[in-house]
Coordinates of C-alpha atoms and ligand atoms in Angstrom, one line a residue:
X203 CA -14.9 -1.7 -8.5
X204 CA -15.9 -0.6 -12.1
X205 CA -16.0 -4.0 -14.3
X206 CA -16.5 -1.2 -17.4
X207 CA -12.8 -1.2 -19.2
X208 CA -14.1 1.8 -21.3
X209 CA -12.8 3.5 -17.9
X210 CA -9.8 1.7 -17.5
X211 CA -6.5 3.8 -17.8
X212 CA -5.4 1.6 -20.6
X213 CA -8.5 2.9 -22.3
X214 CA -8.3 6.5 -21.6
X215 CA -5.0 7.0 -23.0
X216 CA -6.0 5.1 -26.1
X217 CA -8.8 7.5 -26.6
X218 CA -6.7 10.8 -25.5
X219 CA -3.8 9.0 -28.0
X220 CA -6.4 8.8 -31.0
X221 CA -7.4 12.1 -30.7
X222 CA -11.1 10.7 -29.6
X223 CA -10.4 12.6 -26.5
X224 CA -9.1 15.6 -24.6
X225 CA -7.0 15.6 -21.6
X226 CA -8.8 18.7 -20.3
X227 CA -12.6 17.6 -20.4
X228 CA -11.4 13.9 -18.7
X229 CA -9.8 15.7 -15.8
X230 CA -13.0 18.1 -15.6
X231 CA -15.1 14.9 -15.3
X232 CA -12.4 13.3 -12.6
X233 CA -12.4 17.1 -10.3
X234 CA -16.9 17.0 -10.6
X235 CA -16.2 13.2 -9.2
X236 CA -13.8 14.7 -6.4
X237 CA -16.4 17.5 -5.7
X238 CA -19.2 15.2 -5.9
X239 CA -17.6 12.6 -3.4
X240 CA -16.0 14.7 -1.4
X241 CA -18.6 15.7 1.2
X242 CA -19.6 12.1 1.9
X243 CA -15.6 10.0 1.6
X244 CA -13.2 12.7 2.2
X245 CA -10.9 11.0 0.1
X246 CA -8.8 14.1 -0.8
X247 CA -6.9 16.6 1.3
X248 CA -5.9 19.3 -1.3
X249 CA -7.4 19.3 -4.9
X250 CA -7.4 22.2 -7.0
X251 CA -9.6 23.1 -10.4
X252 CA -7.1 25.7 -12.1
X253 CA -4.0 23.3 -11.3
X254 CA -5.3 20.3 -12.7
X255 CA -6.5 21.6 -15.8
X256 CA -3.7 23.7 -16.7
X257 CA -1.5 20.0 -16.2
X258 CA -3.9 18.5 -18.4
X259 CA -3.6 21.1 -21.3
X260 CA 0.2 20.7 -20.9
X261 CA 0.3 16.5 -20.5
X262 CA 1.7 14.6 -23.2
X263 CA -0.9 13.2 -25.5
X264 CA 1.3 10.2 -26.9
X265 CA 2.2 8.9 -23.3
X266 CA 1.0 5.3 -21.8
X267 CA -1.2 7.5 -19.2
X268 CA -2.1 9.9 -21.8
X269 CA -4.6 12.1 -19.8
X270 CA -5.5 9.3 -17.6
X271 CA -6.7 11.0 -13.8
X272 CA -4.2 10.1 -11.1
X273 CA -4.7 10.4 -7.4
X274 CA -1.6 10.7 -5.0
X275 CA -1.1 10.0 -1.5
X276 CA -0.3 13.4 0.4
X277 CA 3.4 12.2 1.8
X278 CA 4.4 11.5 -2.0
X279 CA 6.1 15.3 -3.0
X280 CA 4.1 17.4 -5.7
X281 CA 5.5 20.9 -6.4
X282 CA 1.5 21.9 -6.7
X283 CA -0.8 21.0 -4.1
X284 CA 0.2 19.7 -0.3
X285 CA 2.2 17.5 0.9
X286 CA 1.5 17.2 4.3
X287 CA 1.6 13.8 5.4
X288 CA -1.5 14.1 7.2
X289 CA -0.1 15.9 9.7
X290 CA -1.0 19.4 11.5
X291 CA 3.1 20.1 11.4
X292 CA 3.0 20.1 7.8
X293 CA -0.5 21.3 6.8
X294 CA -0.4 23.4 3.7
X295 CA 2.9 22.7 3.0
X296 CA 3.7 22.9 -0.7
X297 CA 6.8 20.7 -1.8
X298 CA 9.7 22.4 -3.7
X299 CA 10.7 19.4 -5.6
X300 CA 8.7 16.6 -7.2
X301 CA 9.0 12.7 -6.4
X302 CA 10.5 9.9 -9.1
X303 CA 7.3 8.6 -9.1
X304 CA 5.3 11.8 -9.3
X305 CA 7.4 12.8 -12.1
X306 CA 7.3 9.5 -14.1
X307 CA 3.0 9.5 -14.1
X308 CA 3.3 13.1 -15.2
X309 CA 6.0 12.6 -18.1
X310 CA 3.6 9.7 -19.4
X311 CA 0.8 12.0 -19.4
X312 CA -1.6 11.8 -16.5
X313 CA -3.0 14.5 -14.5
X314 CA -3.0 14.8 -11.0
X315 CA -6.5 15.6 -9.3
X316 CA -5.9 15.6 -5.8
X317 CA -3.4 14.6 -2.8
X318 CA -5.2 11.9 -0.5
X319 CA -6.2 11.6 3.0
X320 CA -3.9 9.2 4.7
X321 CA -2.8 8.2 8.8
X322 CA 0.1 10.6 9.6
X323 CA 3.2 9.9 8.6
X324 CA 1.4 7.0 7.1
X325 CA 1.5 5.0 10.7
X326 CA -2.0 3.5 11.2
X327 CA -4.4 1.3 9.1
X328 CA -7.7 3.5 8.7
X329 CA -7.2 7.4 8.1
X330 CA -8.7 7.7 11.5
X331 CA -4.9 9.3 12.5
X332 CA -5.2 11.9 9.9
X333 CA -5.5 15.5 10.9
X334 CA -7.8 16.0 8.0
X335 CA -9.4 12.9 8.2
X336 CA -10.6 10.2 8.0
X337 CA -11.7 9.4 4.4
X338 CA -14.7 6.8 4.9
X339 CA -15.3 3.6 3.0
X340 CA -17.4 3.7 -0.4
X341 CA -19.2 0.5 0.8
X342 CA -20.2 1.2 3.9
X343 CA -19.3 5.2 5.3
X344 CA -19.7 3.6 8.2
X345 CA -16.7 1.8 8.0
X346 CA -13.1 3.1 7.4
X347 CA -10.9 2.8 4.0
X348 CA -8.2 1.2 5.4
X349 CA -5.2 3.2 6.1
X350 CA -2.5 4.3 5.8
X351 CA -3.3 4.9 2.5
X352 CA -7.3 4.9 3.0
X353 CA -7.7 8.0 0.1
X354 CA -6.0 7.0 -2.3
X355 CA -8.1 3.7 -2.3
X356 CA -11.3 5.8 -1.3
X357 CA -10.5 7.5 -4.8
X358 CA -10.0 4.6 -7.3
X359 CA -12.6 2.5 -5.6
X360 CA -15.2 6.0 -6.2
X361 CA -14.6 5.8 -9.9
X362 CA -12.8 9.5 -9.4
X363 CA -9.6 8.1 -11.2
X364 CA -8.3 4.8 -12.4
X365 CA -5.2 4.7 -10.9
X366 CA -3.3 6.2 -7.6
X367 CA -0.3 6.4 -6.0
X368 CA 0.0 4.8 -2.3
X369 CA 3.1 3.9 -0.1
X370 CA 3.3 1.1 1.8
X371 CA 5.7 0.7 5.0
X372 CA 3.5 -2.8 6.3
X373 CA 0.5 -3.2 3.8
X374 CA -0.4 0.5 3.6
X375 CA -1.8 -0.2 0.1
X376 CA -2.6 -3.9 0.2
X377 CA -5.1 -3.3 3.4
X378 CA -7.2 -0.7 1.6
X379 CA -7.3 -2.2 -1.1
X380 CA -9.0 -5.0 0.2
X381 CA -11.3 -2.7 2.0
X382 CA -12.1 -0.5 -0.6
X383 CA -12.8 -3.8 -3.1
X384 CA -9.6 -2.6 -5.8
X385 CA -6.5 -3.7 -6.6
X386 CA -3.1 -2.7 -4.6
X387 CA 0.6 -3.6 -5.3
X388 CA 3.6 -3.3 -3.1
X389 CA 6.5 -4.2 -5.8
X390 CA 9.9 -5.3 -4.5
X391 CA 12.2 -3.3 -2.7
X392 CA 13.6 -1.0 -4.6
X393 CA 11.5 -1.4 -7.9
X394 CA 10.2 2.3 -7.7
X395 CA 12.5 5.0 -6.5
X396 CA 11.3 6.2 -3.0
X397 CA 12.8 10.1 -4.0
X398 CA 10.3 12.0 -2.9
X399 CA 8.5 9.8 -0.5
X400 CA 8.3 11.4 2.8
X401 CA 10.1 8.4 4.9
X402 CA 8.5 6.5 7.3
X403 CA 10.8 3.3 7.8
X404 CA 13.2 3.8 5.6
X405 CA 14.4 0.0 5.2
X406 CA 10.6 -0.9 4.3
X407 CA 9.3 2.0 2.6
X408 CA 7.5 1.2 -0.8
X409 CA 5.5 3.6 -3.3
X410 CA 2.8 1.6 -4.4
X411 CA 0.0 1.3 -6.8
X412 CA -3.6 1.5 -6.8
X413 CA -6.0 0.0 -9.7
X414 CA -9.5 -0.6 -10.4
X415 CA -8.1 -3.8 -12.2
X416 CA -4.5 -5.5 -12.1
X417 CA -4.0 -4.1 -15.8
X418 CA -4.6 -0.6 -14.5
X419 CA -2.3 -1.2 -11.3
X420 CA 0.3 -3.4 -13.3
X421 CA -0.1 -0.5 -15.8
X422 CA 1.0 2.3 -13.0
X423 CA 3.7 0.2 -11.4
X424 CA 5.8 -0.2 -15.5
X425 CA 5.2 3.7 -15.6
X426 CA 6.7 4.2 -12.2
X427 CA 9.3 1.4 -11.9
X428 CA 13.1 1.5 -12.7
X429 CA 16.6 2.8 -11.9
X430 CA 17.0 6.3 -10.2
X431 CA 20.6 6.1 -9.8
X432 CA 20.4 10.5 -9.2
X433 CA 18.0 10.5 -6.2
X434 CA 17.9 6.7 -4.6
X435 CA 20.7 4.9 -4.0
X436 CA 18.2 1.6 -2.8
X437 CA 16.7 1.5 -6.2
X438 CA 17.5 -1.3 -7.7
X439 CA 19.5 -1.3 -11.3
X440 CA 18.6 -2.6 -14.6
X441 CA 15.6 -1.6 -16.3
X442 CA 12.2 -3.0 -14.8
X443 CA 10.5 -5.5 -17.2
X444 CA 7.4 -4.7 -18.8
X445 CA 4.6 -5.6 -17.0
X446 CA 1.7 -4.4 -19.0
X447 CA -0.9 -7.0 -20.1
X448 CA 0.0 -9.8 -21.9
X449 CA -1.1 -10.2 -25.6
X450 CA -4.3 -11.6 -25.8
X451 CA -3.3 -14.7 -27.2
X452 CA -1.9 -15.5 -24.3
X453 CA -5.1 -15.2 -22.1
X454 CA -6.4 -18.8 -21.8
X455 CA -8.7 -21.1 -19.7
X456 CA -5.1 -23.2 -18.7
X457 CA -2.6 -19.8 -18.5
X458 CA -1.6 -21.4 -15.1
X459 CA -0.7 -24.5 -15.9
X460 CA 3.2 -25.6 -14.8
X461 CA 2.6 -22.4 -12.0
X462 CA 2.6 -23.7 -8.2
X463 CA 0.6 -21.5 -5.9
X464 CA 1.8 -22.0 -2.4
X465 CA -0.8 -21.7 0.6
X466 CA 1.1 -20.9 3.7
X467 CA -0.3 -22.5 6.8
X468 CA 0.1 -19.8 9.0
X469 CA -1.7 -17.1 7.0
X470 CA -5.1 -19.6 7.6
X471 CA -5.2 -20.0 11.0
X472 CA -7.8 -21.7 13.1
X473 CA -9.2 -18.3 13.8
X474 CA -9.6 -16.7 10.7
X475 CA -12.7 -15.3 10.1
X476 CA -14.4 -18.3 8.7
X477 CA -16.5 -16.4 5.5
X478 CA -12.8 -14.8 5.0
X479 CA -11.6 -18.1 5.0
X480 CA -14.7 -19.5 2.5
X481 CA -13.5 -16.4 0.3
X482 CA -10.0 -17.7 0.1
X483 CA -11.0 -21.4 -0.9
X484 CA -12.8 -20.1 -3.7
X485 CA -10.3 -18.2 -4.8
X486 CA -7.8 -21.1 -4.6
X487 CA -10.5 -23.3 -6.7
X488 CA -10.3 -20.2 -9.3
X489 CA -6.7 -20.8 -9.6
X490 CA -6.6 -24.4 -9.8
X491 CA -9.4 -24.3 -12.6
X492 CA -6.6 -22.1 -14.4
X493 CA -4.1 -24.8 -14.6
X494 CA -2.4 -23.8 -10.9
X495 CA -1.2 -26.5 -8.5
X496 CA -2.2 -25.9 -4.9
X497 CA 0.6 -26.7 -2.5
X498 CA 0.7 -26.3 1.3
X499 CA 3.6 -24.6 2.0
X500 CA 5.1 -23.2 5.6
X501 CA 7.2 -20.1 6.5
X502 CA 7.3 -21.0 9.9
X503 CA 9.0 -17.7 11.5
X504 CA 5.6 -15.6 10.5
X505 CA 4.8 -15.4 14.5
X506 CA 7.3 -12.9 14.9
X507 CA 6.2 -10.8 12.6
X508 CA 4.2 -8.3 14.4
X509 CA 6.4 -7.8 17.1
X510 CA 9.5 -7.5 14.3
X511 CA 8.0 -4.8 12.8
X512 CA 6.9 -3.1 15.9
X513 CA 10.2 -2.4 16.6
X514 CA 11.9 -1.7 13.4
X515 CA 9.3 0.4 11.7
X516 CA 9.2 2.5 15.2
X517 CA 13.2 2.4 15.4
X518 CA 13.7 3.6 11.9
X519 CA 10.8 5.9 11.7
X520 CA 12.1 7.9 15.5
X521 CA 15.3 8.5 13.5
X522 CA 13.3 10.0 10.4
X523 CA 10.9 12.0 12.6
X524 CA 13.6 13.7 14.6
X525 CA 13.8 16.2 11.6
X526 CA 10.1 17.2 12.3
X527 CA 11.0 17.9 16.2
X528 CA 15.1 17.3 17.4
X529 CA 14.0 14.2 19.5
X530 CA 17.1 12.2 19.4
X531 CA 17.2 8.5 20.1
X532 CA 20.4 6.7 21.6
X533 CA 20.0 8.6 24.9
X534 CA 19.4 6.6 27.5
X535 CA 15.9 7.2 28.8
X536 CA 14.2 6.7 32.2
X537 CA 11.5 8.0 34.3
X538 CA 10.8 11.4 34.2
X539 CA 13.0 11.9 30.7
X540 CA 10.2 9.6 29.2
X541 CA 7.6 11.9 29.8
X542 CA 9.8 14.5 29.0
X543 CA 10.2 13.6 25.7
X544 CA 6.2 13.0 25.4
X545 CA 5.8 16.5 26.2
X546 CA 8.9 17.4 23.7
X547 CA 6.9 15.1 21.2
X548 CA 3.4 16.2 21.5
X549 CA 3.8 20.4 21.9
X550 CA 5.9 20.0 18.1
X551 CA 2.6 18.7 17.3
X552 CA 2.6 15.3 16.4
X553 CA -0.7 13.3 17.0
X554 CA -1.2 10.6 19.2
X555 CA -0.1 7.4 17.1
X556 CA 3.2 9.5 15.9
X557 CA 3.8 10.0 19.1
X558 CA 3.6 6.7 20.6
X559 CA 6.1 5.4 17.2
X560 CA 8.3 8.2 18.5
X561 CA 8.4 6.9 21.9
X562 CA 8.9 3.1 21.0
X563 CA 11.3 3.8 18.6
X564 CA 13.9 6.0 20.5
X565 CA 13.0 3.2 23.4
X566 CA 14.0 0.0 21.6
X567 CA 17.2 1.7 20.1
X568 CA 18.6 3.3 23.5
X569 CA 21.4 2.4 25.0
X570 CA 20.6 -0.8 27.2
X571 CA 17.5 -1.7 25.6
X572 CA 19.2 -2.2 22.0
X573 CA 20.0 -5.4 22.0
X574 CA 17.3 -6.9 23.4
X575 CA 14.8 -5.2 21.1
X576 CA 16.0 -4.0 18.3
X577 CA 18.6 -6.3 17.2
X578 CA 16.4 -9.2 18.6
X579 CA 13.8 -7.6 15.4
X580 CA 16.5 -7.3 13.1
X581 CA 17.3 -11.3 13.5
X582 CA 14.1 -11.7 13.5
X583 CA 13.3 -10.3 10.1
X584 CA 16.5 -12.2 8.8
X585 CA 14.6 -15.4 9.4
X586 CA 11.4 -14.1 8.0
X587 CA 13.5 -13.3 4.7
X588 CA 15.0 -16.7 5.0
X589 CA 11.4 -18.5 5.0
X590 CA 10.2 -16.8 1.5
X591 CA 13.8 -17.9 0.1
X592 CA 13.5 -21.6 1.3
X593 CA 9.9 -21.2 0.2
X594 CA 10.5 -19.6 -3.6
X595 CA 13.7 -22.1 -4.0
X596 CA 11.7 -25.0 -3.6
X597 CA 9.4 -24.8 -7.3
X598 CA 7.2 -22.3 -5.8
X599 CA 6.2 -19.7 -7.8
X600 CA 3.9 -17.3 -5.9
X601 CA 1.7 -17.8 -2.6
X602 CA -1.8 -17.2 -2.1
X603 CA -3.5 -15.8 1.1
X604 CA -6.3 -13.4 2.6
X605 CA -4.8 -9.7 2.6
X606 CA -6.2 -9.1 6.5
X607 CA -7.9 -11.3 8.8
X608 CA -11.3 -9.3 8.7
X609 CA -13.5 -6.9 6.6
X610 CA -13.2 -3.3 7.4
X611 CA -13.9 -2.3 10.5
X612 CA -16.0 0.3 12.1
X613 CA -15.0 3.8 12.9
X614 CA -14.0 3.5 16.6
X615 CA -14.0 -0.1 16.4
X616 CA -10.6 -0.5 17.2
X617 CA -9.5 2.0 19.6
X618 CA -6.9 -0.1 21.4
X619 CA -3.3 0.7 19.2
X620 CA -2.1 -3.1 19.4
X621 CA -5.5 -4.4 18.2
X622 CA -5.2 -2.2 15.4
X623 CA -1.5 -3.2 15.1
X624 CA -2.8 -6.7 14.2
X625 CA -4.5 -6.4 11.3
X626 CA -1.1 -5.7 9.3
X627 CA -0.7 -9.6 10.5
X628 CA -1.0 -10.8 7.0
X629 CA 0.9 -8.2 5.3
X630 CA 4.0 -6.6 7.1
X631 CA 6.3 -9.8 6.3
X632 CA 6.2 -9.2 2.6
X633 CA 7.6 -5.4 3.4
X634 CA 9.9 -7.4 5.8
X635 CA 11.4 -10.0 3.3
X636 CA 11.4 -6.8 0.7
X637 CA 9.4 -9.5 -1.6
X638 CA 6.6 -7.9 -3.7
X639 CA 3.2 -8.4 -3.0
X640 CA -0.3 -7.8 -3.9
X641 CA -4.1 -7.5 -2.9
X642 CA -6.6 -8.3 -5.4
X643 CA -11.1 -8.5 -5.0
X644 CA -12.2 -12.2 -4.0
X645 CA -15.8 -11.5 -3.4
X646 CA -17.8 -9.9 -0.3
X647 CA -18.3 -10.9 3.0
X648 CA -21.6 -9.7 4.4
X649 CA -21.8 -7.3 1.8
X650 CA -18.3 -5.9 2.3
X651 CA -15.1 -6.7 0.3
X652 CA -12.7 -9.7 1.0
X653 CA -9.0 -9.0 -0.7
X654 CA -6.6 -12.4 -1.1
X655 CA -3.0 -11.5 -1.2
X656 CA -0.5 -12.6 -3.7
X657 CA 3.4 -12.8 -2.9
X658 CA 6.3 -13.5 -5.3
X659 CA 10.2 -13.9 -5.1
X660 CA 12.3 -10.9 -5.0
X661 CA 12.1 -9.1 -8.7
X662 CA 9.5 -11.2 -9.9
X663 CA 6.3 -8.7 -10.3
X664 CA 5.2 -10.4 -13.5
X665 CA 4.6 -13.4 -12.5
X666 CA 3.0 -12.3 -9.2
X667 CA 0.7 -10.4 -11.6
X668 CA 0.4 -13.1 -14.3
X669 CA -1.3 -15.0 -11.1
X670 CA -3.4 -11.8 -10.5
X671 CA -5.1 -11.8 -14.1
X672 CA -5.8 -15.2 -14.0
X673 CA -7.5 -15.1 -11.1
X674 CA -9.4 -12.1 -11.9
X675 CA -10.4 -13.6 -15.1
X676 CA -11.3 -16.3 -13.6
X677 CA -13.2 -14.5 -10.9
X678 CA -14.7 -12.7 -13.0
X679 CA -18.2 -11.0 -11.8
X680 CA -18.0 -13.3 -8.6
X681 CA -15.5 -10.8 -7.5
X682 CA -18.0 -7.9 -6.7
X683 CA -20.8 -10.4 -5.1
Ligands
LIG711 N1 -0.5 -0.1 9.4 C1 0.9 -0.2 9.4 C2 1.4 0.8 10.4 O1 0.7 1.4 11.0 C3 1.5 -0.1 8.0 C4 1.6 1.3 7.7 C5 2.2 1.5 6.3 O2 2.4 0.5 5.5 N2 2.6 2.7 6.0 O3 2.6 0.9 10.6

C-alpha cells in the first residue's frame, strides 16, 4: 500500500545498519501500529511489548533485515508468543522450537511483533474460520482479508510492518494479497524449509512472503530461502539465488524485452468479472510497454483443478490432523461410523471447516473409495504439472493472470463451503504443479483492490520477480487507483 520506500524493509535496515537508527524505537513504532490497528482489523492473535523489544535490543544490527518489523502467521513455530493455528485446541500454545524460516528473519535481524490471525489450520480463504477471528480488510472492514493467511496481509497492508510471513497450501498468501492491495509470493516447492510449519497438506505446503512492494517480498523470500538438509528433507539443495533487486542500471523502460508472458485462456473465462478482467488488460498493456511479448497460451487440464485439490489437500491434511485427535483414515466408513467420527471430530474441538477436511479426507482415502477419488486427484495433478512443463518448454517465460475471480468479499457473503472453495480457482494449480507464483497490485475495482498473478517454471523465482518489478514500475501510481 505505502508507495513511501523510506518505509520499505530495504530502507530500515540501511538506516538501523548506518547507525541512523535503533532497532528498539522501530519496533516501538511497529507494537503503537499493532495497538492502534488492533481494535478495528484484528490482524494479530498474540503480540507482546516486553518480547519484542527485548528481540530488538538483541537483533543483529549488520543483518539484511536489520531491525526491520516482521509479522508471522500463527501456524509458523516461535518459541515466544502462540502458535496456535487458529484453533481453540491449540490456543495459547507456546512452541518449544522455532521454524527455519522464523529463525532465518531473526538471524538477519528483524523483530517479530506479533503472530497473525489466520483460518484454522490455515483451511479457508477469509479468517472467518479462526477461533480468534476474523481480521477485517483495511479497505473496506466490511470485507474480509482474505484467508488463510488474512493477518498477516491485514498487517503489511496497515503499514504495521514491511514484511510477513504467510503459508500457502492453495493461494493462502496470493488471495490476500490481492485483497489486502500488497504483494504475496508462494516460491517453488521446496525453496524455504517448511520445519516448523504446522502442516496442512504436506505435498503442497509453502511458507510464503508478504511485501508492501516486490523488493520487500523478494527481499524476505532471499532471507528465508535455501537448503535445510537438518530439519526438511523436501527442501530443495543448492543455495537459492539472490533475488534482491537488481542494480539500478538494469531498471529500464525495455527490461522486458526477449521475455514472453503467456496468458492462459482458461484463467480469463467468459465469466470473469468483467472490471477484473479490464484490470488484467491493463496490466498486460504495462508489460508489453516494457518490452514483453503477449502470447496466448493453454494449460488445458486447469478444470480439474478444484476438485484435485479437494481431495488431496483433505486426504493429506486428515493424516496430519489425526495427531490433534486419533481419527484414523483407511477404515472403511459407512453410515452411522460417519457420524461417529463427526462427533469424534468435533468434541476434540476442531471447528466446522476442519471438520468437514477431516471428514473428506479420511473419506476419499478409505478403503473402496481410494481409487476413485484419491488416486483419480493424484492423476489429475500429474497432468496439471504436465501443462506448466509443455507450457514453460515452449519459449515461455512466465504467465500472467488475475490472482481470484473477484474483489474481496463481504463478511457472510459466502457461507456455502464450495462457493468459498472456488475462489482458490486461480491459484491452487501453481501449489499443485509445485511451480512458484505470485500476486502483485493492478489497480482497484470499485474502490477495492484487483491482484494479477504471475507464475514461473520450477526454480525460477527471479525471473517471475524480474516480471513483478517491471510491471510495478510500470504500474506505477495506477496501481493504488
Ligand atoms: N483457501 C484454500 C483452502 O481453504 C487454501 C488454503 C491455503 O493455502 N492454506 O484450502
Amino acid at each position: 500500500m505505502s508507495e513511501d520506500r523510506s518505509h520499505s524493509a530495504a530502507a530500515i535496515a540501511a538506516a538501523v545498519r548506518a547507525g541512523d537508527e535503533h532497532a528498539e524505537a522501530i519496533a516501538r513504532r511497529a507494537l503503537d501500529a499493532v495497538a492502534r490497528t488492533q481494535p478495528v482489523l484484528n490482524a494479530f492473535v498474540s503480540w507482546d511489548r516486553d518480547v519484542t523489544l527485548s528481540a530488538a535490543a538483541e537483533a543483529p544490527v549488520n543483518g539484511p533485515l536489520a531491525g526491520v518489523p516482521v509479522a508471522v502467521k500463527d501456524n509458523i513455530a516461535t518459541p515466544v508468543l502462540t502458535t496456535s493455528c487458529g484453533s481453540r485446541i491449540l490456543a495459547g500454545y507456546v512452541s518449544p522450537y522455532e521454524a527455519t524460516a522464523a529463525r532465518k528473519l531473526r538471524e538477519a535481524g528483524a523483530v517479530l511483533v506479533g503472530k497473525t490471525q489466520m483460518d484454522e489450520f490455515a483451511m479457508g480463504s477469509s479468517t472467518e474460520h479462526s477461533a480468534f477471528g476474523p481480521a477485517r480488510n483495511p479497505h473496506d472492514v466490511a470485507r474480509v482479508p482474505g484467508g488463510s493467511s488474512g493477518g498477516s496481509a491485514v498487517a503489511v497492508a496497515a503499514g504495521v510492518c514491511p514484511i510477513a510471513l504467510g503459508s500457502e497450501t492453495g493461494g493462502s498468501v496470493r488471495q490476500p494479497a490481492a485483497f489486502c492491495g500488497i504483494v504475496g509470493i508462494k516460491p517453488t516447492y521446496g525453496r524455504v524449509s517448511r520445519f516448523g510449519l504446522v502442516a496442512f497438506a504436506s505435498s503442497l505446503d509453502n511458507v510464503g512472503v508478504f511485501g508492501a512492494t516486490v523488493d520487500d517480498a523478494a527481499l524476505g523470500l532471499e532471507v528465508i530461502a535455501g537448503p535445510d538438509t537438518r530439519h526438511d528433507a523436501t527442501s530443495a539443495p543448492g543455495p537459492a539465488p539472490s533475488f534482491g533487486a537488481p542494480h539500478p542500471a538494469r531498471h529500464g523502460l525495455r527490461d522486458l524485452a526477449g521475455v514472453v508472458v503467456g496468458k492462459p485462456r482458461e484463467y480469463f473465462p467468459d465469466t470473469l468479472d468483467a472490471a477484473t478482467r479490464d484490470r488484467c488488460e491493463r496490466a498486460l498493456d504495462a508489460l508489453r510497454a516494457r518490452g514483453a511479448v503477449i502470447r496466448d497460451v493453454t494449460l488445458p487440464h486447469t478444470n480439474l483443478a478444484i476438485a484435485a485439490y479437494y481431495i488431496i489437500a483433505p486426504a493429506e491434511c486428515s493424516a496430519n490432523l489425526a495427531r490433534f485427535d486419533g481419527v484414523r483414515y483407511g477404515a472403511r466408513i459407512e453410515g452411522d461410523g460417519l457420524r461417529a467420527m463427526y462427533e469424534a471430530t468435533r468434541s476434540a474441538g476442531f471447528g466446522p471447516e476442519v471438520t468437514r477436511r477431516v471428514l473428506l479426507g479420511t473419506y476419499v482415502l478409505s478403503a473402496g473409495y481410494c481409487d476413485a477419488y484419491y488416486r483419480k486427484a493424484m492423476q489429475a495433478r500429474v497432468r496439471i504439472r504436465a501443462d506448466f512443463d509443455v507450457v514453460f518448454a515452449s519459449g515461455v517465460h512466465a504467465l500472467f493472470t488475475p490472482t481470484t475471480p473477484t474483489p474481496a468479499f463481504r463478511f457472510g457473503e459466502i457461507s456455502d463451503p464450495y462457493e468459498m472453495y472456488l475462489s482458490d480457482i486461480f491459484t491452487v494449480t501453481a501449489n499443485l504443479a509445485e511451480v512458484p507464483a505470485m500476486s502483485i497490485p493492478i489497480g482497484r475495482v470499485r474502490g477495492l483492490p484487483v491482484g494479477g498473478q504471475l507464475i514461473a517454471a520450477r526454480f525460477d523465482e527471479a525471473t517471475m520477480l524480474r516480471v513483478a518489478r517491471a510491471l510495478e514500475a510500470e504500474l506505477g501510481a495506477e496501481a493504488a487507483r
